[in-house]
Structures are given as C-alpha cells and as structure tokens.
mmCIF file with all atom_site columns, C-alpha atoms in Angstrom:
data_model
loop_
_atom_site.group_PDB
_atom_site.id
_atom_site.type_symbol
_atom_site.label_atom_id
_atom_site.label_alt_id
_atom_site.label_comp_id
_atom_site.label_asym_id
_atom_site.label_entity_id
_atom_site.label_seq_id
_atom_site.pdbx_PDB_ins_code
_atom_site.Cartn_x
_atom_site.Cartn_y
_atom_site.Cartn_z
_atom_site.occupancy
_atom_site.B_iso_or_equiv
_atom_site.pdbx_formal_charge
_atom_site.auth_seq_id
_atom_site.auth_comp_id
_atom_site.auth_asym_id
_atom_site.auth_atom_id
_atom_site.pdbx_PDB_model_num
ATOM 1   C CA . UNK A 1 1   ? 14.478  -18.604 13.489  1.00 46.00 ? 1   UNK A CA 1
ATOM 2   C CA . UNK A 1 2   ? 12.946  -20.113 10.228  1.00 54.00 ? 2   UNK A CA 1
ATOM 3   C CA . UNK A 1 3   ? 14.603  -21.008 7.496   1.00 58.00 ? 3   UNK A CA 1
ATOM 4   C CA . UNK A 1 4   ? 14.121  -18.646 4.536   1.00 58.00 ? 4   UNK A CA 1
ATOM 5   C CA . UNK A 1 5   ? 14.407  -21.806 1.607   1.00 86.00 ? 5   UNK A CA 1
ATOM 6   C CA . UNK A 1 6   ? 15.772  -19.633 -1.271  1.00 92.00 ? 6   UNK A CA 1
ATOM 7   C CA . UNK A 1 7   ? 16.476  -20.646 -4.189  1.00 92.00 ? 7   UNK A CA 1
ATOM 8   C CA . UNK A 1 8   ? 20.226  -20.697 -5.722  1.00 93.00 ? 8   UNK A CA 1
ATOM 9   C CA . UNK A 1 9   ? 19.292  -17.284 -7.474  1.00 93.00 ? 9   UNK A CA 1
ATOM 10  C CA . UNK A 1 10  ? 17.975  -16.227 -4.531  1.00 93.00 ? 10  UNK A CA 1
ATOM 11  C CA . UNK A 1 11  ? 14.076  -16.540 -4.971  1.00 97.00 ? 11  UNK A CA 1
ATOM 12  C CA . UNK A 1 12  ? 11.760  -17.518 -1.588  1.00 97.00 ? 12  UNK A CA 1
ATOM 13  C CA . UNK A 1 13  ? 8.165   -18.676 -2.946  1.00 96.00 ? 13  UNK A CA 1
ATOM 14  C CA . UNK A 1 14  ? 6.585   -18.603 0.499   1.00 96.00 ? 14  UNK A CA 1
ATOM 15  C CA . UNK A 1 15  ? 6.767   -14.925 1.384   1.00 97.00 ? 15  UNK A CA 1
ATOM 16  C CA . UNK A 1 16  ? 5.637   -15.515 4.716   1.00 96.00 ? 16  UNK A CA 1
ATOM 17  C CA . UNK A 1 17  ? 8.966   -17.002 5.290   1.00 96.00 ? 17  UNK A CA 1
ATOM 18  C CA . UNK A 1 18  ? 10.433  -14.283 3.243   1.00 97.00 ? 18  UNK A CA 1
ATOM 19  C CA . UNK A 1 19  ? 13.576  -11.965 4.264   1.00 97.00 ? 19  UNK A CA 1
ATOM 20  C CA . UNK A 1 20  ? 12.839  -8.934  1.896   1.00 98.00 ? 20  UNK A CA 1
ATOM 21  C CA . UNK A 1 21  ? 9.898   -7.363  3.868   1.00 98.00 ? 21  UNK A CA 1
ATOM 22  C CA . UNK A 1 22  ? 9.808   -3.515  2.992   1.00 98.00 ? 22  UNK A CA 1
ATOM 23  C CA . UNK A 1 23  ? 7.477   -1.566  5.680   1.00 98.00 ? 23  UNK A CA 1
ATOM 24  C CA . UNK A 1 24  ? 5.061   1.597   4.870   1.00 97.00 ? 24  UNK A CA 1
ATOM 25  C CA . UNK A 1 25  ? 2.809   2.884   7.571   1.00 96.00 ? 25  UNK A CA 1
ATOM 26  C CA . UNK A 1 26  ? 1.221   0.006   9.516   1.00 96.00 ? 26  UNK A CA 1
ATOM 27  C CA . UNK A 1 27  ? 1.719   -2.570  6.560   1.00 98.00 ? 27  UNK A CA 1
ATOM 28  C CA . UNK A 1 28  ? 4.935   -5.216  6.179   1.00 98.00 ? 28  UNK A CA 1
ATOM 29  C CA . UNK A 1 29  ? 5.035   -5.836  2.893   1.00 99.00 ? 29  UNK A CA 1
ATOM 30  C CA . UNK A 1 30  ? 6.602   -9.320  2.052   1.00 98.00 ? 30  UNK A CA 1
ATOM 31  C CA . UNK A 1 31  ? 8.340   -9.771  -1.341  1.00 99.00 ? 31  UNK A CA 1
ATOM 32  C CA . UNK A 1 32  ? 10.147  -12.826 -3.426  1.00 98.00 ? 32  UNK A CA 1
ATOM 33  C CA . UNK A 1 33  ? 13.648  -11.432 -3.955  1.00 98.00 ? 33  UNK A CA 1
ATOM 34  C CA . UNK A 1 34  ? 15.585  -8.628  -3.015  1.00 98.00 ? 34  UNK A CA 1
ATOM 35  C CA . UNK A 1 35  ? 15.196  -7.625  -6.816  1.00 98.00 ? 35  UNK A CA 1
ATOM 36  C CA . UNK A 1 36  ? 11.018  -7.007  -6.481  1.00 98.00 ? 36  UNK A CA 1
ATOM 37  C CA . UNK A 1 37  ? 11.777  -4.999  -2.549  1.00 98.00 ? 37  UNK A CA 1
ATOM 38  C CA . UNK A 1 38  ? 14.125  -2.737  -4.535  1.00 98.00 ? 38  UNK A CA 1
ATOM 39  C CA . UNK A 1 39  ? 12.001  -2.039  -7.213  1.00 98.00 ? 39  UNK A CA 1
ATOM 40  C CA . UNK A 1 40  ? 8.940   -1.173  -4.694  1.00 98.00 ? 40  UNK A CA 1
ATOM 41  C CA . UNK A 1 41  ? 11.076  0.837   -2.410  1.00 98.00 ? 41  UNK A CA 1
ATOM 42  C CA . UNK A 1 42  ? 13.007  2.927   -5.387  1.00 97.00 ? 42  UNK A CA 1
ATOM 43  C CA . UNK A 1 43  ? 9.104   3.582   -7.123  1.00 98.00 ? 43  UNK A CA 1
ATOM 44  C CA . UNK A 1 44  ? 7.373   4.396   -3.769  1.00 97.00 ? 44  UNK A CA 1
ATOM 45  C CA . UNK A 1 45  ? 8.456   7.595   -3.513  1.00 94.00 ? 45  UNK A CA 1
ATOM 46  C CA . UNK A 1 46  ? 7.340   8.421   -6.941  1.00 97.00 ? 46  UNK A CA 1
ATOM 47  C CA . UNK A 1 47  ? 3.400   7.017   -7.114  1.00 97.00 ? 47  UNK A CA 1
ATOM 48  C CA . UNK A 1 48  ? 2.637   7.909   -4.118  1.00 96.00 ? 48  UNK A CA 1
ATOM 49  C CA . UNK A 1 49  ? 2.356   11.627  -5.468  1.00 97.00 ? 49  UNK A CA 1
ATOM 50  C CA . UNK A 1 50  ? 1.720   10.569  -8.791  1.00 97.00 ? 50  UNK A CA 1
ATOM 51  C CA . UNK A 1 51  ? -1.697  8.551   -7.810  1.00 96.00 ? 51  UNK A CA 1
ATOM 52  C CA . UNK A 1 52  ? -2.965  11.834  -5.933  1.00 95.00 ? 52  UNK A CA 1
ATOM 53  C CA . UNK A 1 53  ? -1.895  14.298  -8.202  1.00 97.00 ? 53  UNK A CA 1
ATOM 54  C CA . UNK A 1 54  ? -4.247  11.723  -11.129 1.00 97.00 ? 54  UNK A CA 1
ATOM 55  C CA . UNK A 1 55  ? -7.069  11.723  -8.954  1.00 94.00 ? 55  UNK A CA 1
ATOM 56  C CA . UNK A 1 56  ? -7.350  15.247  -7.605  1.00 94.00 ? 56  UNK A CA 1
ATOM 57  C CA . UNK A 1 57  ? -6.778  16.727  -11.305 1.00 96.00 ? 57  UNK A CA 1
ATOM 58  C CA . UNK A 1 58  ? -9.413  13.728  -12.706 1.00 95.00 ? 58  UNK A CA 1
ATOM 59  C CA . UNK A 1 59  ? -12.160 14.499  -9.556  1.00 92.00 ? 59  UNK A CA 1
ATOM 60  C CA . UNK A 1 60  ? -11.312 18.264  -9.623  1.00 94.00 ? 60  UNK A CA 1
ATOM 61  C CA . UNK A 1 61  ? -10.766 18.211  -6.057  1.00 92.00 ? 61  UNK A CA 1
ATOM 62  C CA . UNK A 1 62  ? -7.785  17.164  -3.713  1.00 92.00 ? 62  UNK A CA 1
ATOM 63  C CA . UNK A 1 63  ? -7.861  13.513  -3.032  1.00 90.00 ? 63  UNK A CA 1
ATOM 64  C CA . UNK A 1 64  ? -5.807  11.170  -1.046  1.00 93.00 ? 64  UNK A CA 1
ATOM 65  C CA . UNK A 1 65  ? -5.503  7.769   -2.348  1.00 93.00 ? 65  UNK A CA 1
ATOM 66  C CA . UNK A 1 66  ? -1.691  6.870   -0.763  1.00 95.00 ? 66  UNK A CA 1
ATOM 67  C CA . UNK A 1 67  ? -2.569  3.772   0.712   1.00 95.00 ? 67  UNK A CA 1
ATOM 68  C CA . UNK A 1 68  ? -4.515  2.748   -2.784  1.00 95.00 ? 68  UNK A CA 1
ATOM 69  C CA . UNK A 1 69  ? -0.721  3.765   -4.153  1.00 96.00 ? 69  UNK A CA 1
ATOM 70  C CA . UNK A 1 70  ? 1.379   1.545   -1.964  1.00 98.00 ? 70  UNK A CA 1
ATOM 71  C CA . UNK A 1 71  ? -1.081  -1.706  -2.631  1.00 97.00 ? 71  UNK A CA 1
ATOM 72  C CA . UNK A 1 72  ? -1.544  -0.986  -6.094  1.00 97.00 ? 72  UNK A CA 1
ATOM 73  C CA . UNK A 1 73  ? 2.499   -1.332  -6.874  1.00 98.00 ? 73  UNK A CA 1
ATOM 74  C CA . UNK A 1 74  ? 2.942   -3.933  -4.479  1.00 98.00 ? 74  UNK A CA 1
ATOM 75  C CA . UNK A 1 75  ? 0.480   -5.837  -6.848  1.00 98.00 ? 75  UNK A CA 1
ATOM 76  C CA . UNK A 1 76  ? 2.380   -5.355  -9.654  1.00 98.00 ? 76  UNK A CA 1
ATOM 77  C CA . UNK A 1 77  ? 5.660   -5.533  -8.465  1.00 98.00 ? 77  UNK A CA 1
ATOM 78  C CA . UNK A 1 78  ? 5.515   -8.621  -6.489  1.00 98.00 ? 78  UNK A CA 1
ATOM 79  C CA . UNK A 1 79  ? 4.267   -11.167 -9.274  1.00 97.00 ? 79  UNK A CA 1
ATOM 80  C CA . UNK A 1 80  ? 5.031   -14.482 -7.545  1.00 97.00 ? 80  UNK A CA 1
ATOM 81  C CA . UNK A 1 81  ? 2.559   -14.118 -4.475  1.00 97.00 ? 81  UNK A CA 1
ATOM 82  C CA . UNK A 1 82  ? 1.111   -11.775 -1.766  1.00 98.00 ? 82  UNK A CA 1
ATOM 83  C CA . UNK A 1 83  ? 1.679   -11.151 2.057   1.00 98.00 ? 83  UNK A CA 1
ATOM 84  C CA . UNK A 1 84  ? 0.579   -7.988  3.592   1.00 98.00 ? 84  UNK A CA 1
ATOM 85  C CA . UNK A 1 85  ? 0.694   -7.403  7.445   1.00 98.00 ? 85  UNK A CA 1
ATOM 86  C CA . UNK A 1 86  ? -1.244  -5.134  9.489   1.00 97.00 ? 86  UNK A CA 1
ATOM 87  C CA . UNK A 1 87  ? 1.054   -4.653  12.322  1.00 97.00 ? 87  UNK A CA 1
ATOM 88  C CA . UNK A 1 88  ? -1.268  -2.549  14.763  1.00 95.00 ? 88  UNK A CA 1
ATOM 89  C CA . UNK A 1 89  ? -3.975  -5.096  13.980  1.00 95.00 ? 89  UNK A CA 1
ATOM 90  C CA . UNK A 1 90  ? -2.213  -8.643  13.485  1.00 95.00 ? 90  UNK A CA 1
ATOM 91  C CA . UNK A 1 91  ? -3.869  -9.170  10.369  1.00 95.00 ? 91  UNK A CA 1
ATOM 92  C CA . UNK A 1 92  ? -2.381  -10.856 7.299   1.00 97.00 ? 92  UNK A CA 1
ATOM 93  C CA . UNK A 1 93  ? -3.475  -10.708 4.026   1.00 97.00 ? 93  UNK A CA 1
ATOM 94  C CA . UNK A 1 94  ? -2.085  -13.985 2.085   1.00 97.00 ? 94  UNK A CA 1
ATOM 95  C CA . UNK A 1 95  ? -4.100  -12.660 -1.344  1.00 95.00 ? 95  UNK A CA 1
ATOM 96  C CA . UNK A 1 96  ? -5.269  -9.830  -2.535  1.00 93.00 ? 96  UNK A CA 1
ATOM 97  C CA . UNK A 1 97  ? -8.853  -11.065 -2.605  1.00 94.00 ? 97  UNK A CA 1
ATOM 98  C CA . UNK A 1 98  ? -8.920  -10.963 1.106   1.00 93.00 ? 98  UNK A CA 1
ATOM 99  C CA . UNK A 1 99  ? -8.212  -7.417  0.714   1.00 93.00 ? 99  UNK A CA 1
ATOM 100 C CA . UNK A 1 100 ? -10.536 -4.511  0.955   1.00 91.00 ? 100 UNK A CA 1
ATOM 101 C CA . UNK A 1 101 ? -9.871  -1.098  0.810   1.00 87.00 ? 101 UNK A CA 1
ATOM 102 C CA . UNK A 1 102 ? -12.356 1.383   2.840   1.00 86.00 ? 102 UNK A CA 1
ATOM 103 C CA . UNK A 1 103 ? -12.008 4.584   4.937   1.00 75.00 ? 103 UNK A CA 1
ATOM 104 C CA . UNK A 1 104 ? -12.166 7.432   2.877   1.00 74.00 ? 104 UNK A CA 1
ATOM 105 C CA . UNK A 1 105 ? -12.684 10.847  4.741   1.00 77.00 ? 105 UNK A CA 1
ATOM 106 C CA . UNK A 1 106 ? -13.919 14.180  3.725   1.00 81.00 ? 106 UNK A CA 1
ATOM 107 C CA . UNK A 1 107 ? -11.235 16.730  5.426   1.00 80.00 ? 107 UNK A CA 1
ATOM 108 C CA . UNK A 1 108 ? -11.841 20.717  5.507   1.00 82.00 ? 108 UNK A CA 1
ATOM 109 C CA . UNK A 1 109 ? -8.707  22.313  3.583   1.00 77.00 ? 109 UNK A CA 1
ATOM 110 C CA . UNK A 1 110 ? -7.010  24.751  6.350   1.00 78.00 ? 110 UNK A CA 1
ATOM 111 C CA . UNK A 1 111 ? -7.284  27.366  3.323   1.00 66.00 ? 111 UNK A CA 1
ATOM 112 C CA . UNK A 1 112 ? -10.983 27.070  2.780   1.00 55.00 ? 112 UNK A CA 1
ATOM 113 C CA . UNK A 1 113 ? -13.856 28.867  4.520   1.00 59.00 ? 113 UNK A CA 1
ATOM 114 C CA . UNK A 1 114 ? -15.924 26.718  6.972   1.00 57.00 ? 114 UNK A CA 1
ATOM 115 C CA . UNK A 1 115 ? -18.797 24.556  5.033   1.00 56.00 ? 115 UNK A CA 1
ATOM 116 C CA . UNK A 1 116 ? -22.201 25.817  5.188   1.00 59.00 ? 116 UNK A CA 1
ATOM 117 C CA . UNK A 1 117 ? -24.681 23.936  7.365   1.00 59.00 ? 117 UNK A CA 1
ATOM 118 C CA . UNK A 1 118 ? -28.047 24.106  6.579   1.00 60.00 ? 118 UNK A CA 1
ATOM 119 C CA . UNK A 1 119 ? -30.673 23.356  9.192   1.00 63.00 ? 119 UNK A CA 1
ATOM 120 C CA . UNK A 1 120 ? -33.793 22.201  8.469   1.00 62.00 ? 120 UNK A CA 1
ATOM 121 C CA . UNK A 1 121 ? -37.086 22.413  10.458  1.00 55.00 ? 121 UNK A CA 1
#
C-alpha cells in the first residue's frame, strides 16, 4: 500500500497518493484533507440542482449541466491541486487544463409532442 505522507495537520500535497477520494458517477475525485472531501460531499447535493435550475431558467429551456456542477466545485473546493479519475476509462486528469468537457445531447421531454421533421426534396 503507499504511504499517504500527511502532514501533522493532516494535509497530503500529492493527491494521487491521497486518502480522501469522494466518488460521483464514473469520476474519483481526489482531495487534500478530509476538511476539502467534506465540504464537496456536504455542497454536492445542493449545486447539482442549483447549476440546472440557472441554466434552464437563463436558456429558457431544461438543461442538464450536472457533470459541469460536480467539476466546477471540485475546482473550487480543492485549492491545493487536481486529480480526477475516469474509472470506466482509466483516465486521469492531474490538471484541469487536461480537462475538456463535451457531450451535450438534445433529449425529447416525455411530456412534449414528437418534433416536426421536415423533408426536403
């Protein structure tokens, strides 16, 4: 097993050696103390809905930016480093440069009527 090398108060600067790993779909998130996984596991909850209430109200249609939401607080509540793992696809994100965000799909609400298609010829 590796050792963690915390500090006296507690503090492990190389997260990829980190204990306090907090997971959310996929994605391990890796965090400093036990103080900064607390704070992103007690706020999850709460900006998850918050982000996709902000965007559907501000693009007048519903939108689903979770996975924006979980990054976005990781990012500001882990201030002393990043290490994200994709744990279908083994990949590891040591900064959030190496990060990009894409997928977006338009979904049919199960309350709306069926688009219209147009054909042309």
């Amino acid at each position: 097993m590796k050792e963690t090398n915390l500090t006296p108060f507690g503090v492990c600067y190389d997260l990829t050696r980190s204990p306090f790993k907090s997971t959310w779909g996929k994605y391990t998130f890796h965090f400093s103390s036990v103080k900064h996984k607390e704070s992103f596991d007690s706020k999850l909850q709460v900006r998850i809905p918050w982000l996709n209430d902000s965007m559907s109200k501000r693009f007048k249609f519903e939108v689903d930016v979770s996975q924006i939401a979980v990054f976005q607080l990781y990012c500001q509540v882990e201030t002393r480093g990043f290490y994200v793992v994709d744990e279908i696809r083994g990949l590891k994100w040591r900064d959030r440069e190496s990060l990009t965000l894409s997928g977006l799909q338009a979904n049919l609400r199960e309350s709306s009527e069926k688009p219209e298609t147009t054909t042309e010829g």
